[in-house]
């Protein structure tokens, strides 16, 4: 069917709307996952003719609302996965309705202007000076990529090379330093940028070892330091202020990976964890985690945002505006060119809930993490493995009488059983050599009831596995 002859638009959109209410209402009680057997019905041969929007969207909704992982609900504690606020959800529908290309002002003055507002509200939310700027990207991986791309451009310029034009060939290896908390996605960014993921030299097994880093920087020449604000196993932080002071004594670029940890800035209870952030040269953060906007959403901030155009502009194509042209825009300030207007859900959720709404949500999550930690501490068959500075609780199952040598295996099987059971989701990790669970609480829907259910399901499954 030629889309020109498809009269199913209204039916299809109404079907999404009609499905949304019951689906969203079901999230509070349904399991996170109960199988995807129906998804097979979406396969088969590519239709030769096609059946039009109305029937196709009915089918997609029927399969999707049953087969999806209901990670938008309150009990998906795996990874660090946020949900979607009401304002962000409706604004994300609007993104597709308007189908803007947020590449440049020439393509969409509207999307470019909203992105400028969204970025300035985000920097204000995190307490950064208004001189910080950046670009919205698809994820914290891309935010790390964008920031480390700008860092690479800075570093090469210290060697007299414009790396955007000439590439890395002929340059020495770029020295990159971090502590033990460096995230796999920062390594992936370095791998994509041509430095290799093994280019990171790690100082310290957990938090960065400042004196060892100081010695390394003294002899490395210009270098890049990656600080970690919010480590994924237990939520710990590198000492940002001390690190910033140290880096300022050397010829080095300080990048902060704060994919979710940046939100510590929103509460006076945790703001000390990100003290010193404003001295960073670049910062990476996620929107689809603690901001609770839909995938794909991240942001990179730079202390000197003009550096992005030098690293990511595409000069020389006669039909394109330049990075600093009045018709230019964010497509020339980051890795993507054509891009969706991912600023709209960010703008809408910040406009709808404001600074105080986000502070309240973050503080509720801090309280829930402490509640979860207390439930773990009170249970004779559970053992907490780390402090809980933020929103992650790292613990393991440890029933009395089970020898240490069997605990890793037991905890691994509990992790698998949780995913098969589906009532609550969490993943395992290895923390200080021990297999552990690490539920993370960043979804606006999560309540005390969900945290209590999580602990009782873990204990029930662990008891059944022994
Ligand atoms: C999640 C995370 C990332 C990567 O984020 P994506 O959105 O999955 O690309 C990077 N760093 C840290 C610390 C994270 O928690």
CSV table of C-alpha atoms in Angstrom, one decimal, residues 153-456:
chain,number,residue,atom,x,y,z
A,153,UNK,CA,41.2,17.7,19.7
A,154,UNK,CA,42.7,19.8,22.6
A,155,UNK,CA,45.5,17.3,23.2
A,156,UNK,CA,46.5,17.1,19.5
A,157,UNK,CA,46.5,20.9,19.4
A,158,UNK,CA,49.1,20.9,22.3
A,159,UNK,CA,51.2,18.9,19.8
A,160,UNK,CA,50.5,21.5,17.0
A,161,UNK,CA,48.1,19.2,15.1
A,162,UNK,CA,44.4,19.8,14.1
A,163,UNK,CA,43.3,16.2,14.6
A,164,UNK,CA,39.9,16.9,13.0
A,165,UNK,CA,41.7,17.5,9.7
A,166,UNK,CA,44.9,15.4,10.0
A,167,UNK,CA,43.9,12.5,12.2
A,168,UNK,CA,46.1,10.7,14.8
A,169,UNK,CA,48.7,9.4,12.5
A,170,UNK,CA,52.2,10.8,13.4
A,171,UNK,CA,51.1,11.7,16.9
A,172,UNK,CA,52.3,9.8,20.0
A,173,UNK,CA,49.7,7.8,22.0
A,174,UNK,CA,47.4,10.1,24.0
A,175,UNK,CA,48.0,9.5,27.7
A,176,UNK,CA,44.7,8.7,29.4
A,177,UNK,CA,44.5,8.2,33.2
A,178,UNK,CA,41.7,7.2,35.5
A,179,UNK,CA,40.9,5.3,38.7
A,180,UNK,CA,39.5,1.8,39.1
A,181,UNK,CA,35.9,3.1,38.5
A,182,UNK,CA,36.4,3.9,34.8
A,183,UNK,CA,33.3,2.8,33.0
A,184,UNK,CA,33.3,0.4,30.1
A,185,UNK,CA,31.7,3.0,27.9
A,186,UNK,CA,34.6,5.5,28.4
A,187,UNK,CA,36.9,2.7,27.2
A,188,UNK,CA,34.5,2.1,24.2
A,189,UNK,CA,34.6,5.9,23.4
A,190,UNK,CA,38.4,5.7,23.4
A,191,UNK,CA,38.2,2.6,21.2
A,192,UNK,CA,35.9,4.4,18.7
A,193,UNK,CA,38.2,7.5,18.7
A,194,UNK,CA,41.2,5.5,17.6
A,195,UNK,CA,43.1,5.5,20.9
A,196,UNK,CA,42.1,2.0,21.8
A,197,UNK,CA,40.3,0.9,24.9
A,198,UNK,CA,43.6,-0.2,26.5
A,199,UNK,CA,44.9,3.4,26.3
A,200,UNK,CA,43.6,4.0,29.8
A,201,UNK,CA,46.2,3.7,32.5
A,202,UNK,CA,44.4,3.0,35.8
A,203,UNK,CA,45.7,4.4,39.1
A,204,UNK,CA,44.0,2.9,42.1
A,205,UNK,CA,41.7,-0.1,42.3
A,206,UNK,CA,38.6,1.8,43.4
A,207,UNK,CA,38.8,5.6,43.8
A,208,UNK,CA,41.7,7.2,41.8
A,209,UNK,CA,45.0,7.1,43.7
A,210,UNK,CA,45.9,10.8,43.7
A,211,UNK,CA,49.6,10.6,44.5
A,212,UNK,CA,50.2,7.9,41.9
A,213,UNK,CA,48.3,10.0,39.3
A,214,UNK,CA,50.3,13.1,40.3
A,215,UNK,CA,53.6,11.2,39.5
A,216,UNK,CA,52.2,9.9,36.2
A,217,UNK,CA,51.1,13.4,35.1
A,218,UNK,CA,54.4,14.9,36.0
A,219,UNK,CA,56.1,12.9,33.3
A,220,UNK,CA,53.4,12.2,30.7
A,221,UNK,CA,53.2,15.5,28.9
A,222,UNK,CA,49.6,16.7,27.9
A,223,UNK,CA,47.1,14.1,29.1
A,224,UNK,CA,43.5,13.3,29.6
A,225,UNK,CA,42.1,12.3,33.0
A,226,UNK,CA,38.7,10.6,33.4
A,227,UNK,CA,37.0,11.1,36.7
A,228,UNK,CA,34.1,8.9,37.7
A,229,UNK,CA,31.1,10.5,39.5
A,230,UNK,CA,28.9,7.6,40.3
A,231,UNK,CA,30.4,4.1,39.9
A,232,UNK,CA,28.0,1.5,38.7
A,233,UNK,CA,28.5,-1.3,41.3
A,234,UNK,CA,27.9,0.7,44.5
A,235,UNK,CA,27.6,4.4,43.5
A,236,UNK,CA,30.9,5.6,44.8
A,237,UNK,CA,32.7,8.8,43.6
A,238,UNK,CA,36.2,9.8,42.8
A,239,UNK,CA,37.2,12.8,44.9
A,240,UNK,CA,36.4,15.4,42.3
A,241,UNK,CA,37.6,18.6,44.1
A,242,UNK,CA,41.0,17.0,45.0
A,243,UNK,CA,41.3,15.6,41.5
A,244,UNK,CA,40.5,18.9,39.9
A,245,UNK,CA,43.1,20.7,42.0
A,246,UNK,CA,45.7,18.1,41.1
A,247,UNK,CA,44.9,18.2,37.4
A,248,UNK,CA,45.1,22.0,37.4
A,249,UNK,CA,48.8,21.8,38.4
A,250,UNK,CA,49.5,19.8,35.2
A,251,UNK,CA,48.9,20.2,31.5
A,252,UNK,CA,45.8,18.0,31.5
A,253,UNK,CA,42.1,17.8,30.5
A,254,UNK,CA,39.7,16.7,33.2
A,255,UNK,CA,36.7,14.7,32.0
A,256,UNK,CA,33.9,13.6,34.4
A,257,UNK,CA,31.7,10.6,33.6
A,258,UNK,CA,28.6,11.4,35.7
A,259,UNK,CA,26.1,9.3,33.7
A,260,UNK,CA,23.7,9.1,36.7
A,261,UNK,CA,25.9,10.4,39.5
A,262,UNK,CA,25.7,14.0,38.4
A,263,UNK,CA,22.2,14.0,39.9
A,264,UNK,CA,23.9,14.0,43.4
A,265,UNK,CA,24.1,17.8,42.8
A,266,UNK,CA,20.3,18.1,43.2
A,267,UNK,CA,20.2,17.4,46.9
A,268,UNK,CA,22.1,19.1,49.7
A,269,UNK,CA,22.4,15.6,51.2
A,270,UNK,CA,24.7,14.5,48.4
A,271,UNK,CA,25.9,17.6,46.6
A,272,UNK,CA,29.3,17.2,48.4
A,273,UNK,CA,29.9,14.2,46.2
A,274,UNK,CA,30.2,16.4,43.1
A,275,UNK,CA,31.9,19.4,44.7
A,276,UNK,CA,34.6,20.5,42.2
A,277,UNK,CA,32.5,19.6,39.2
A,278,UNK,CA,32.7,23.1,37.7
A,279,UNK,CA,36.4,22.8,37.3
A,280,UNK,CA,36.0,19.9,34.8
A,281,UNK,CA,36.8,20.6,31.2
A,282,UNK,CA,34.0,18.2,30.1
A,283,UNK,CA,31.2,16.2,31.6
A,284,UNK,CA,29.1,13.3,30.4
A,285,UNK,CA,25.6,12.5,31.6
A,286,UNK,CA,22.5,10.5,30.7
A,287,UNK,CA,19.0,11.7,30.3
A,288,UNK,CA,17.4,8.3,30.0
A,289,UNK,CA,18.6,7.3,33.5
A,290,UNK,CA,17.8,9.6,36.4
A,291,UNK,CA,16.2,12.4,34.3
A,292,UNK,CA,13.5,9.8,33.4
A,293,UNK,CA,13.1,10.8,29.7
A,294,UNK,CA,12.8,8.2,27.0
A,295,UNK,CA,15.7,6.6,25.1
A,296,UNK,CA,17.9,7.8,23.5
A,297,UNK,CA,19.0,10.7,25.6
A,298,UNK,CA,22.4,11.9,27.0
A,299,UNK,CA,24.3,15.2,27.1
A,300,UNK,CA,27.9,16.4,27.0
A,301,UNK,CA,28.9,19.6,28.7
A,302,UNK,CA,32.1,21.5,28.0
A,303,UNK,CA,33.6,24.4,30.0
A,304,UNK,CA,34.6,25.9,26.6
A,305,UNK,CA,31.7,24.8,24.4
A,306,UNK,CA,33.3,26.4,21.3
A,307,UNK,CA,35.7,23.5,21.2
A,308,UNK,CA,32.9,21.2,19.9
A,309,UNK,CA,32.7,23.0,16.6
A,310,UNK,CA,36.4,22.5,16.0
A,311,UNK,CA,36.2,18.8,16.8
A,312,UNK,CA,32.9,17.9,15.2
A,313,UNK,CA,32.2,20.5,12.5
A,314,UNK,CA,32.1,19.4,8.8
A,315,UNK,CA,33.6,22.2,6.9
A,316,UNK,CA,33.9,22.1,3.1
A,317,UNK,CA,30.6,20.8,2.0
A,318,UNK,CA,29.1,23.6,0.0
A,319,UNK,CA,25.5,22.8,0.9
A,320,UNK,CA,26.1,22.7,4.7
A,321,UNK,CA,26.4,25.7,7.1
A,322,UNK,CA,29.6,25.9,9.1
A,323,UNK,CA,29.8,25.3,12.9
A,324,UNK,CA,29.7,29.0,13.7
A,325,UNK,CA,27.3,30.1,10.9
A,326,UNK,CA,24.0,31.6,12.1
A,327,UNK,CA,22.3,28.8,10.2
A,328,UNK,CA,24.4,26.2,11.9
A,329,UNK,CA,23.4,24.2,14.9
A,330,UNK,CA,24.0,21.2,17.2
A,331,UNK,CA,24.5,18.7,14.3
A,332,UNK,CA,27.9,20.5,13.9
A,333,UNK,CA,28.7,20.3,17.6
A,334,UNK,CA,28.6,16.5,18.2
A,335,UNK,CA,28.9,13.1,16.5
A,336,UNK,CA,25.5,13.0,14.8
A,337,UNK,CA,24.4,15.1,11.8
A,338,UNK,CA,20.7,14.5,11.3
A,339,UNK,CA,19.1,13.9,14.7
A,340,UNK,CA,15.8,13.9,16.4
A,341,UNK,CA,14.6,16.8,18.6
A,342,UNK,CA,15.5,15.0,21.8
A,343,UNK,CA,15.4,18.4,23.6
A,344,UNK,CA,11.6,18.3,23.7
A,345,UNK,CA,11.1,15.7,26.4
A,346,UNK,CA,14.0,17.3,28.4
A,347,UNK,CA,12.4,20.7,28.1
A,348,UNK,CA,9.0,19.4,29.0
A,349,UNK,CA,10.0,17.4,32.0
A,350,UNK,CA,12.1,20.2,33.5
A,351,UNK,CA,9.2,22.7,32.8
A,352,UNK,CA,6.7,20.4,34.3
A,353,UNK,CA,8.4,19.4,37.5
A,354,UNK,CA,11.1,22.1,38.0
A,355,UNK,CA,14.1,22.0,40.2
A,356,UNK,CA,12.0,21.1,43.3
A,357,UNK,CA,10.3,18.2,41.6
A,358,UNK,CA,13.6,16.7,40.6
A,359,UNK,CA,15.1,17.3,44.0
A,360,UNK,CA,12.1,15.5,45.6
A,361,UNK,CA,12.4,12.6,43.3
A,362,UNK,CA,16.2,12.2,43.9
A,363,UNK,CA,15.7,12.4,47.6
A,364,UNK,CA,12.9,9.9,47.5
A,365,UNK,CA,15.4,7.5,45.7
A,366,UNK,CA,18.1,8.3,48.3
A,367,UNK,CA,15.6,7.3,51.0
A,368,UNK,CA,14.5,4.1,49.2
A,369,UNK,CA,18.2,3.1,48.8
A,370,UNK,CA,18.7,3.5,52.5
A,371,UNK,CA,15.5,1.6,53.2
A,372,UNK,CA,16.7,-1.2,50.9
A,373,UNK,CA,20.1,-1.2,52.7
A,374,UNK,CA,18.3,-1.5,56.1
A,375,UNK,CA,16.2,-4.5,54.9
A,376,UNK,CA,19.4,-6.2,53.7
A,377,UNK,CA,21.1,-5.5,57.0
A,378,UNK,CA,18.2,-6.9,59.0
A,379,UNK,CA,18.0,-10.1,56.9
A,380,UNK,CA,20.0,-13.0,58.4
A,381,UNK,CA,20.5,-14.5,54.9
A,382,UNK,CA,21.7,-11.2,53.2
A,383,UNK,CA,25.0,-9.3,53.5
A,384,UNK,CA,25.6,-5.8,52.3
A,385,UNK,CA,29.0,-5.3,50.7
A,386,UNK,CA,29.3,-1.5,50.4
A,387,UNK,CA,28.2,1.8,51.7
A,388,UNK,CA,25.2,3.4,50.0
A,389,UNK,CA,26.2,7.0,49.1
A,390,UNK,CA,23.6,7.3,46.4
A,391,UNK,CA,21.0,5.1,44.8
A,392,UNK,CA,22.7,1.7,44.4
A,393,UNK,CA,22.7,-1.1,47.0
A,394,UNK,CA,25.5,-3.7,46.6
A,395,UNK,CA,24.8,-6.9,48.5
A,396,UNK,CA,24.9,-10.6,48.3
A,397,UNK,CA,22.9,-13.6,49.5
A,398,UNK,CA,24.7,-15.3,52.3
A,399,UNK,CA,22.6,-17.9,54.1
A,400,UNK,CA,24.0,-19.1,57.5
A,401,UNK,CA,26.0,-22.3,57.0
A,402,UNK,CA,26.8,-21.9,53.3
A,403,UNK,CA,30.5,-22.0,52.9
A,404,UNK,CA,32.2,-18.9,51.3
A,405,UNK,CA,33.4,-21.1,48.4
A,406,UNK,CA,29.8,-21.7,47.3
A,407,UNK,CA,28.5,-18.1,47.6
A,408,UNK,CA,29.6,-16.8,44.2
A,409,UNK,CA,27.8,-19.7,42.5
A,410,UNK,CA,24.7,-19.2,44.6
A,411,UNK,CA,24.5,-15.5,43.9
A,412,UNK,CA,25.0,-16.0,40.2
A,413,UNK,CA,22.1,-18.5,40.2
A,414,UNK,CA,20.0,-16.0,42.3
A,415,UNK,CA,20.7,-13.4,39.6
A,416,UNK,CA,19.6,-15.8,36.8
A,417,UNK,CA,16.5,-16.8,38.8
A,418,UNK,CA,15.5,-13.2,39.3
A,419,UNK,CA,15.5,-12.6,35.5
A,420,UNK,CA,13.5,-15.8,34.9
A,421,UNK,CA,11.0,-15.1,37.7
A,422,UNK,CA,10.3,-11.6,36.3
A,423,UNK,CA,8.6,-10.0,39.3
A,424,UNK,CA,11.6,-7.8,39.9
A,425,UNK,CA,14.7,-7.3,37.9
A,426,UNK,CA,18.3,-6.8,39.1
A,427,UNK,CA,21.7,-7.9,37.8
A,428,UNK,CA,24.8,-9.4,39.3
A,429,UNK,CA,28.3,-8.0,39.3
A,430,UNK,CA,31.6,-8.8,40.9
A,431,UNK,CA,32.4,-6.4,43.7
A,432,UNK,CA,35.8,-6.7,45.4
A,433,UNK,CA,36.0,-10.3,44.1
A,434,UNK,CA,32.6,-11.4,45.2
A,435,UNK,CA,29.5,-12.0,43.1
A,436,UNK,CA,26.8,-9.6,44.2
A,437,UNK,CA,23.5,-8.0,43.3
A,438,UNK,CA,23.4,-4.3,42.7
A,439,UNK,CA,19.9,-2.9,42.4
A,440,UNK,CA,19.8,0.7,41.3
A,441,UNK,CA,16.8,3.0,42.1
A,442,UNK,CA,16.3,5.8,39.6
A,443,UNK,CA,12.7,5.3,38.3
A,444,UNK,CA,10.2,8.0,39.4
A,445,UNK,CA,7.5,5.4,39.9
A,446,UNK,CA,9.5,3.3,42.5
A,447,UNK,CA,8.0,3.2,46.0
A,448,UNK,CA,8.8,1.6,49.3
A,449,UNK,CA,6.4,-1.3,48.4
A,450,UNK,CA,8.6,-2.1,45.4
A,451,UNK,CA,11.8,-2.1,47.4
A,452,UNK,CA,10.2,-4.4,50.0
A,453,UNK,CA,9.0,-6.8,47.3
A,454,UNK,CA,12.4,-6.8,45.8
A,455,UNK,CA,14.0,-8.0,49.0
A,456,UNK,CA,11.4,-10.6,49.7
